[in-house]
A tleap script that builds the chain and sets N, CA, C and O, in Angstrom:
source leaprc.protein.ff14SB
mol = sequence {
  NMET ASP GLN THR THR PHE GLU ASP SER ILE
  ILE SER LYS GLN LEU LEU GLY ASP GLY VAL
  LYS TYR LEU GLN ASP ASN MET VAL VAL GLU
  THR ILE ILE TYR LYS ASP GLN VAL VAL LYS
  VAL ASP VAL PRO ASN PHE ILE ILE ALA THR
  ILE ILE GLU ALA ASP PRO GLY LEU LYS GLY
  ASP SER SER ARG ALA GLY TYR LYS PRO ALA
  LYS ILE ASP THR GLY ALA SER VAL SER VAL
  PRO LEU PHE TYR ARG THR GLY ARG ASP CHIE
}
set mol.1.N position { 9.220 13.486 5.158 }
set mol.1.CA position { 10.539 14.084 5.074 }
set mol.1.C position { 10.378 14.733 3.884 }
set mol.1.O position { 10.013 14.003 2.962 }
set mol.2.N position { 10.573 16.099 3.582 }
set mol.2.CA position { 10.610 16.858 2.236 }
set mol.2.C position { 11.926 16.357 1.457 }
set mol.2.O position { 12.948 16.068 2.080 }
set mol.3.N position { 11.845 16.280 0.201 }
set mol.3.CA position { 12.905 15.708 -0.316 }
set mol.3.C position { 13.914 16.904 -0.637 }
set mol.3.O position { 15.088 16.587 -0.832 }
set mol.4.N position { 13.675 17.804 -0.685 }
set mol.4.CA position { 14.533 19.150 -1.139 }
set mol.4.C position { 15.156 19.793 0.271 }
set mol.4.O position { 16.294 20.262 0.312 }
set mol.5.N position { 14.297 19.753 1.369 }
set mol.5.CA position { 14.920 20.589 2.511 }
set mol.5.C position { 15.078 19.704 3.701 }
set mol.5.O position { 15.289 20.016 4.873 }
set mol.6.N position { 14.936 18.567 3.162 }
set mol.6.CA position { 14.889 17.239 4.500 }
set mol.6.C position { 14.168 17.732 5.647 }
set mol.6.O position { 14.610 17.147 6.636 }
set mol.7.N position { 13.215 18.582 5.978 }
set mol.7.CA position { 12.245 18.743 6.768 }
set mol.7.C position { 11.310 18.075 6.978 }
set mol.7.O position { 10.549 17.924 6.023 }
set mol.8.N position { 10.950 17.384 8.303 }
set mol.8.CA position { 9.895 16.512 8.619 }
set mol.8.C position { 8.539 17.102 8.711 }
set mol.8.O position { 8.390 18.302 8.946 }
set mol.9.N position { 7.418 16.185 8.510 }
set mol.9.CA position { 6.281 16.989 8.668 }
set mol.9.C position { 5.577 16.217 9.172 }
set mol.9.O position { 5.812 15.100 8.711 }
set mol.10.N position { 4.587 16.203 10.110 }
set mol.10.CA position { 3.915 15.363 10.973 }
set mol.10.C position { 2.454 14.877 9.997 }
set mol.10.O position { 1.812 15.849 9.599 }
set mol.11.N position { 2.076 13.946 9.723 }
set mol.11.CA position { 0.476 13.565 8.942 }
set mol.11.C position { -0.179 13.016 9.726 }
set mol.11.O position { 0.220 12.043 10.364 }
set mol.12.N position { -1.372 13.554 9.841 }
set mol.12.CA position { -2.691 12.541 10.355 }
set mol.12.C position { -2.834 11.373 9.773 }
set mol.12.O position { -2.482 11.210 8.605 }
set mol.13.N position { -3.371 10.401 10.509 }
set mol.13.CA position { -3.978 9.224 9.896 }
set mol.13.C position { -5.148 9.677 8.759 }
set mol.13.O position { -5.288 9.310 7.592 }
set mol.14.N position { -6.092 10.823 9.752 }
set mol.14.CA position { -7.088 11.216 8.774 }
set mol.14.C position { -6.915 11.668 7.439 }
set mol.14.O position { -7.687 11.294 6.556 }
set mol.15.N position { -5.800 12.580 7.174 }
set mol.15.CA position { -5.436 12.843 6.006 }
set mol.15.C position { -4.950 11.737 5.149 }
set mol.15.O position { -5.020 11.941 3.937 }
set mol.16.N position { -4.421 10.486 5.593 }
set mol.16.CA position { -4.034 9.436 4.611 }
set mol.16.C position { -4.971 8.562 4.614 }
set mol.16.O position { -4.745 7.602 3.877 }
set mol.17.N position { -6.090 8.541 5.260 }
set mol.17.CA position { -7.343 7.853 5.126 }
set mol.17.C position { -7.002 6.472 4.917 }
set mol.17.O position { -6.257 6.030 5.792 }
set mol.18.N position { -7.327 5.665 4.019 }
set mol.18.CA position { -6.968 4.075 3.944 }
set mol.18.C position { -5.820 4.020 3.149 }
set mol.18.O position { -5.474 2.842 3.047 }
set mol.19.N position { -5.251 4.598 2.683 }
set mol.19.CA position { -3.891 4.916 2.377 }
set mol.19.C position { -2.805 4.406 3.585 }
set mol.19.O position { -1.873 3.630 3.373 }
set mol.20.N position { -3.068 4.892 4.630 }
set mol.20.CA position { -2.055 4.531 6.108 }
set mol.20.C position { -1.915 2.721 5.965 }
set mol.20.O position { -0.957 2.123 6.456 }
set mol.21.N position { -2.894 2.106 5.309 }
set mol.21.CA position { -2.425 0.679 5.314 }
set mol.21.C position { -1.543 0.408 4.403 }
set mol.21.O position { -0.909 -0.643 4.491 }
set mol.22.N position { -1.349 1.192 3.471 }
set mol.22.CA position { -0.329 0.734 2.305 }
set mol.22.C position { 1.015 0.950 2.019 }
set mol.22.O position { 1.755 0.451 1.171 }
set mol.23.N position { 1.271 2.144 3.256 }
set mol.23.CA position { 2.513 2.723 3.333 }
set mol.23.C position { 3.797 2.060 3.869 }
set mol.23.O position { 3.917 1.456 4.936 }
set mol.24.N position { 4.908 2.328 2.754 }
set mol.24.CA position { 5.957 1.451 3.188 }
set mol.24.C position { 7.323 2.282 3.403 }
set mol.24.O position { 7.313 3.471 3.085 }
set mol.25.N position { 8.298 1.806 3.841 }
set mol.25.CA position { 9.468 2.471 4.298 }
set mol.25.C position { 9.975 3.045 3.038 }
set mol.25.O position { 9.951 2.546 1.913 }
set mol.26.N position { 10.450 4.210 3.437 }
set mol.26.CA position { 10.983 5.106 2.058 }
set mol.26.C position { 10.165 5.340 0.737 }
set mol.26.O position { 10.716 5.652 -0.319 }
set mol.27.N position { 8.676 5.150 0.887 }
set mol.27.CA position { 7.874 5.320 0.247 }
set mol.27.C position { 7.709 6.828 -0.029 }
set mol.27.O position { 7.583 7.564 0.950 }
set mol.28.N position { 7.697 7.464 -1.509 }
set mol.28.CA position { 7.438 9.096 -1.456 }
set mol.28.C position { 6.052 9.057 -1.681 }
set mol.28.O position { 5.484 8.229 -2.393 }
set mol.29.N position { 5.466 10.066 -0.993 }
set mol.29.CA position { 4.050 10.317 -1.384 }
set mol.29.C position { 3.883 11.904 -1.594 }
set mol.29.O position { 4.584 12.758 -1.051 }
set mol.30.N position { 2.829 12.133 -2.478 }
set mol.30.CA position { 2.570 13.910 -2.485 }
set mol.30.C position { 1.958 14.219 -1.684 }
set mol.30.O position { 1.209 13.506 -1.016 }
set mol.31.N position { 2.214 15.733 -1.548 }
set mol.31.CA position { 1.826 16.430 -0.593 }
set mol.31.C position { 0.893 17.553 -1.090 }
set mol.31.O position { 0.797 17.871 -2.276 }
set mol.32.N position { 0.368 17.993 -0.307 }
set mol.32.CA position { -0.223 19.742 -0.641 }
set mol.32.C position { -0.028 20.047 0.474 }
set mol.32.O position { -0.337 19.372 1.456 }
set mol.33.N position { 0.707 21.490 0.473 }
set mol.33.CA position { 0.862 22.196 1.728 }
set mol.33.C position { 0.615 23.622 1.684 }
set mol.33.O position { 1.224 24.312 0.866 }
set mol.34.N position { -0.288 24.169 2.550 }
set mol.34.CA position { -1.064 25.242 2.791 }
set mol.34.C position { -0.647 25.919 4.301 }
set mol.34.O position { -0.941 25.399 5.377 }
set mol.35.N position { -0.074 26.893 4.175 }
set mol.35.CA position { 0.523 27.891 5.362 }
set mol.35.C position { 1.352 26.847 6.264 }
set mol.35.O position { 1.029 26.723 7.446 }
set mol.36.N position { 2.249 26.209 5.813 }
set mol.36.CA position { 3.085 25.262 6.505 }
set mol.36.C position { 2.183 24.140 7.374 }
set mol.36.O position { 2.638 23.733 8.444 }
set mol.37.N position { 0.982 23.689 6.914 }
set mol.37.CA position { 0.446 22.679 7.234 }
set mol.37.C position { 0.198 21.928 5.997 }
set mol.37.O position { -0.084 22.404 4.898 }
set mol.38.N position { 0.376 20.378 6.397 }
set mol.38.CA position { -0.030 19.280 5.050 }
set mol.38.C position { -1.733 19.317 5.215 }
set mol.38.O position { -2.386 19.083 6.233 }
set mol.39.N position { -2.157 19.646 4.025 }
set mol.39.CA position { -3.799 19.530 4.249 }
set mol.39.C position { -4.348 18.153 3.072 }
set mol.39.O position { -5.450 17.605 3.037 }
set mol.40.N position { -3.057 17.880 2.155 }
set mol.40.CA position { -3.616 16.480 1.503 }
set mol.40.C position { -2.597 15.947 1.070 }
set mol.40.O position { -1.642 16.579 0.617 }
set mol.41.N position { -2.679 14.506 1.167 }
set mol.41.CA position { -1.582 13.433 0.940 }
set mol.41.C position { -2.220 12.346 -0.266 }
set mol.41.O position { -3.198 11.601 -0.204 }
set mol.42.N position { -1.455 12.537 -1.129 }
set mol.42.CA position { -1.693 11.185 -2.293 }
set mol.42.C position { -0.600 10.246 -2.131 }
set mol.42.O position { 0.563 10.589 -2.344 }
set mol.43.N position { -0.984 8.856 -1.693 }
set mol.43.CA position { -0.463 7.879 -1.575 }
set mol.43.C position { -0.623 7.269 -3.262 }
set mol.43.O position { -1.597 7.295 -4.014 }
set mol.44.N position { 0.866 6.694 -3.478 }
set mol.44.CA position { 0.944 6.104 -4.584 }
set mol.44.C position { -0.423 4.835 -4.954 }
set mol.44.O position { -1.059 4.194 -4.118 }
set mol.45.N position { -0.562 4.784 -6.525 }
set mol.45.CA position { -2.248 4.108 -6.427 }
set mol.45.C position { -1.365 2.685 -6.859 }
set mol.45.O position { -2.068 1.674 -6.850 }
set mol.46.N position { -0.033 2.491 -7.207 }
set mol.46.CA position { 0.358 0.810 -7.005 }
set mol.46.C position { 1.538 0.886 -6.361 }
set mol.46.O position { 2.287 1.862 -6.381 }
set mol.47.N position { 1.739 -0.258 -5.718 }
set mol.47.CA position { 2.753 -0.758 -5.053 }
set mol.47.C position { 3.338 -2.186 -5.162 }
set mol.47.O position { 2.550 -2.995 -5.651 }
set mol.48.N position { 4.515 -2.653 -4.821 }
set mol.48.CA position { 4.950 -3.804 -4.975 }
set mol.48.C position { 5.230 -4.154 -3.640 }
set mol.48.O position { 6.087 -3.621 -2.935 }
set mol.49.N position { 4.173 -5.436 -3.192 }
set mol.49.CA position { 4.143 -5.935 -1.845 }
set mol.49.C position { 4.443 -7.558 -1.976 }
set mol.49.O position { 4.043 -8.344 -2.835 }
set mol.50.N position { 5.371 -7.805 -0.709 }
set mol.50.CA position { 4.919 -9.322 -0.563 }
set mol.50.C position { 4.140 -9.884 0.181 }
set mol.50.O position { 4.197 -9.686 1.395 }
set mol.51.N position { 3.250 -10.698 -0.363 }
set mol.51.CA position { 2.329 -11.759 0.366 }
set mol.51.C position { 2.645 -12.497 1.522 }
set mol.51.O position { 3.186 -13.581 1.307 }
set mol.52.N position { 2.429 -12.159 2.783 }
set mol.52.CA position { 2.888 -12.597 3.813 }
set mol.52.C position { 1.828 -13.709 4.055 }
set mol.52.O position { 2.331 -14.692 4.599 }
set mol.53.N position { 0.825 -13.794 3.861 }
set mol.53.CA position { -0.381 -14.740 4.358 }
set mol.53.C position { -1.361 -15.064 3.026 }
set mol.53.O position { -1.731 -14.093 2.365 }
set mol.54.N position { -1.611 -15.856 2.788 }
set mol.54.CA position { -2.962 -16.423 1.920 }
set mol.54.C position { -3.070 -17.915 1.833 }
set mol.54.O position { -2.064 -18.619 1.747 }
set mol.55.N position { -4.153 -18.346 1.853 }
set mol.55.CA position { -4.623 -19.663 1.628 }
set mol.55.C position { -4.189 -20.090 0.548 }
set mol.55.O position { -3.727 -19.353 -0.323 }
set mol.56.N position { -4.284 -21.418 0.453 }
set mol.56.CA position { -3.644 -22.093 -1.054 }
set mol.56.C position { -4.798 -22.250 -2.088 }
set mol.56.O position { -5.805 -22.870 -1.747 }
set mol.57.N position { -4.711 -21.794 -3.157 }
set mol.57.CA position { -5.498 -22.043 -4.208 }
set mol.57.C position { -6.105 -23.509 -4.239 }
set mol.57.O position { -5.478 -24.346 -3.591 }
set mol.58.N position { -7.117 -23.880 -4.834 }
set mol.58.CA position { -7.464 -25.482 -4.454 }
set mol.58.C position { -7.392 -25.817 -5.944 }
set mol.58.O position { -7.586 -24.843 -6.672 }
set mol.59.N position { -7.185 -26.842 -6.484 }
set mol.59.CA position { -6.828 -27.514 -7.686 }
set mol.59.C position { -8.101 -27.347 -8.570 }
set mol.59.O position { -9.259 -27.633 -8.264 }
set mol.60.N position { -7.697 -26.892 -9.572 }
set mol.60.CA position { -9.142 -26.743 -10.262 }
set mol.60.C position { -9.628 -25.155 -10.851 }
set mol.60.O position { -10.151 -24.748 -11.889 }
set mol.61.N position { -9.103 -24.472 -9.466 }
set mol.61.CA position { -9.628 -22.915 -9.207 }
set mol.61.C position { -9.205 -22.355 -10.418 }
set mol.61.O position { -9.986 -21.635 -11.039 }
set mol.62.N position { -8.090 -22.580 -10.840 }
set mol.62.CA position { -7.183 -21.826 -11.941 }
set mol.62.C position { -7.575 -21.768 -13.367 }
set mol.62.O position { -7.028 -21.256 -14.344 }
set mol.63.N position { -9.035 -22.652 -13.169 }
set mol.63.CA position { -9.811 -22.627 -14.654 }
set mol.63.C position { -10.584 -21.169 -14.828 }
set mol.63.O position { -10.612 -20.454 -15.830 }
set mol.64.N position { -11.157 -20.971 -13.630 }
set mol.64.CA position { -11.857 -19.912 -13.860 }
set mol.64.C position { -11.431 -18.623 -13.255 }
set mol.64.O position { -10.653 -18.707 -12.305 }
set mol.65.N position { -11.807 -17.461 -13.643 }
set mol.65.CA position { -11.151 -16.219 -12.920 }
set mol.65.C position { -11.761 -16.005 -11.540 }
set mol.65.O position { -12.986 -15.908 -11.478 }
set mol.66.N position { -11.070 -15.926 -10.484 }
set mol.66.CA position { -11.354 -15.821 -8.859 }
set mol.66.C position { -10.606 -15.107 -8.101 }
set mol.66.O position { -9.470 -14.837 -8.493 }
set mol.67.N position { -10.969 -14.743 -7.119 }
set mol.67.CA position { -9.700 -14.056 -5.963 }
set mol.67.C position { -9.704 -15.029 -4.367 }
set mol.67.O position { -10.455 -15.966 -4.095 }
set mol.68.N position { -8.788 -14.528 -3.639 }
set mol.68.CA position { -8.903 -15.037 -2.507 }
set mol.68.C position { -8.351 -14.021 -1.699 }
set mol.68.O position { -7.600 -13.255 -2.302 }
set mol.69.N position { -8.566 -13.754 -0.189 }
set mol.69.CA position { -8.071 -12.838 0.570 }
set mol.69.C position { -6.488 -12.924 0.871 }
set mol.69.O position { -6.014 -14.060 0.897 }
set mol.70.N position { -5.895 -12.173 1.029 }
set mol.70.CA position { -4.411 -12.186 1.230 }
set mol.70.C position { -3.708 -10.990 2.098 }
set mol.70.O position { -3.872 -9.774 2.000 }
set mol.71.N position { -2.937 -11.681 2.911 }
set mol.71.CA position { -2.367 -10.116 4.034 }
set mol.71.C position { -1.213 -9.604 3.449 }
set mol.71.O position { -0.346 -10.439 3.704 }
set mol.72.N position { -0.761 -8.777 2.864 }
set mol.72.CA position { 0.625 -8.130 2.462 }
set mol.72.C position { 1.475 -7.667 3.522 }
set mol.72.O position { 1.060 -7.524 4.672 }
set mol.73.N position { 2.978 -7.366 3.067 }
set mol.73.CA position { 3.696 -7.025 4.236 }
set mol.73.C position { 3.648 -5.782 5.004 }
set mol.73.O position { 4.356 -5.469 5.961 }
set mol.74.N position { 2.519 -4.987 4.331 }
set mol.74.CA position { 2.152 -3.591 5.075 }
set mol.74.C position { 1.167 -3.691 6.317 }
set mol.74.O position { 1.018 -2.748 7.094 }
set mol.75.N position { 0.624 -4.686 6.423 }
set mol.75.CA position { -0.456 -5.416 7.153 }
set mol.75.C position { -1.836 -5.203 6.728 }
set mol.75.O position { -2.724 -5.268 7.578 }
set mol.76.N position { -2.144 -4.929 5.371 }
set mol.76.CA position { -3.029 -4.436 4.625 }
set mol.76.C position { -3.798 -5.945 4.037 }
set mol.76.O position { -3.132 -6.864 3.560 }
set mol.77.N position { -4.990 -5.974 4.148 }
set mol.77.CA position { -5.687 -7.388 3.572 }
set mol.77.C position { -6.313 -6.842 2.214 }
set mol.77.O position { -7.003 -5.823 2.175 }
set mol.78.N position { -6.009 -7.605 1.126 }
set mol.78.CA position { -6.216 -7.323 -0.159 }
set mol.78.C position { -6.778 -8.694 -0.861 }
set mol.78.O position { -6.673 -9.826 -0.390 }
set mol.79.N position { -7.355 -8.352 -2.013 }
set mol.79.CA position { -7.990 -9.619 -2.914 }
set mol.79.C position { -6.815 -10.068 -3.929 }
set mol.79.O position { -6.174 -9.254 -4.594 }
set mol.80.N position { -6.596 -11.587 -3.968 }
set mol.80.CA position { -5.414 -11.409 -4.812 }
set mol.80.C position { -5.856 -12.788 -6.162 }
set mol.80.O position { -6.707 -13.585 -5.768 }
set mol.81.N position { -5.509 -12.939 -7.091 }
set mol.81.CA position { -5.807 -13.681 -7.717 }
set mol.81.C position { -5.563 -15.125 -7.067 }
set mol.81.O position { -4.810 -15.298 -6.109 }
set mol.82.N position { -6.358 -16.240 -7.762 }
set mol.82.CA position { -6.177 -17.659 -6.908 }
set mol.82.C position { -4.774 -18.388 -7.106 }
set mol.82.O position { -4.459 -19.360 -6.419 }
set mol.83.N position { -3.913 -17.824 -8.142 }
set mol.83.CA position { -2.845 -18.486 -8.210 }
set mol.83.C position { -1.812 -17.862 -7.814 }
set mol.83.O position { -0.755 -18.347 -8.218 }
set mol.84.N position { -1.690 -16.423 -6.785 }
set mol.84.CA position { -0.813 -16.093 -6.223 }
set mol.84.C position { -0.692 -16.835 -4.788 }
set mol.84.O position { -1.617 -17.255 -4.092 }
set mol.85.N position { 0.797 -16.887 -4.517 }
set mol.85.CA position { 1.322 -17.875 -3.206 }
set mol.85.C position { 1.949 -16.744 -2.516 }
set mol.85.O position { 2.195 -15.646 -3.014 }
set mol.86.N position { 2.214 -17.187 -1.137 }
set mol.86.CA position { 2.774 -16.694 -0.145 }
set mol.86.C position { 4.336 -16.522 -0.082 }
set mol.86.O position { 5.019 -17.546 -0.042 }
set mol.87.N position { 4.978 -15.217 -0.071 }
set mol.87.CA position { 5.903 -14.793 -0.389 }
set mol.87.C position { 6.585 -14.530 -1.295 }
set mol.87.O position { 7.813 -14.605 -1.333 }
set mol.88.N position { 5.672 -14.104 -2.347 }
set mol.88.CA position { 5.951 -13.643 -3.630 }
set mol.88.C position { 5.840 -12.230 -3.745 }
set mol.88.O position { 4.847 -11.809 -3.152 }
set mol.89.N position { 6.577 -11.279 -4.355 }
set mol.89.CA position { 6.398 -10.140 -4.496 }
set mol.89.C position { 5.477 -9.673 -5.734 }
set mol.89.O position { 5.894 -10.169 -6.780 }
set mol.90.N position { 4.432 -8.924 -5.895 }
set mol.90.CA position { 3.527 -8.993 -6.744 }
set mol.90.C position { 2.995 -7.226 -6.579 }
set mol.90.O position { 2.068 -6.794 -7.264 }
savepdb mol mol.pdb
quit
């Protein structure tokens, strides 16, 4: 929705690319519109998301840098540091 005119625009998944995995409710994205059509969408580089699924880090893993897979509230799978836990916003 345009923040100034409150008009809705339909944006295809192809324009969003991988950014579609990180969209959140009420997120503001930047768009380029040409001849009344959205031609480019910029999703923010950083978001605050809640980890909904992550394996526990093993004891002793914190002594070295490492990452583990996790799932965030948007449904995307990301790599997070070993000390991150389920249910925390990061």
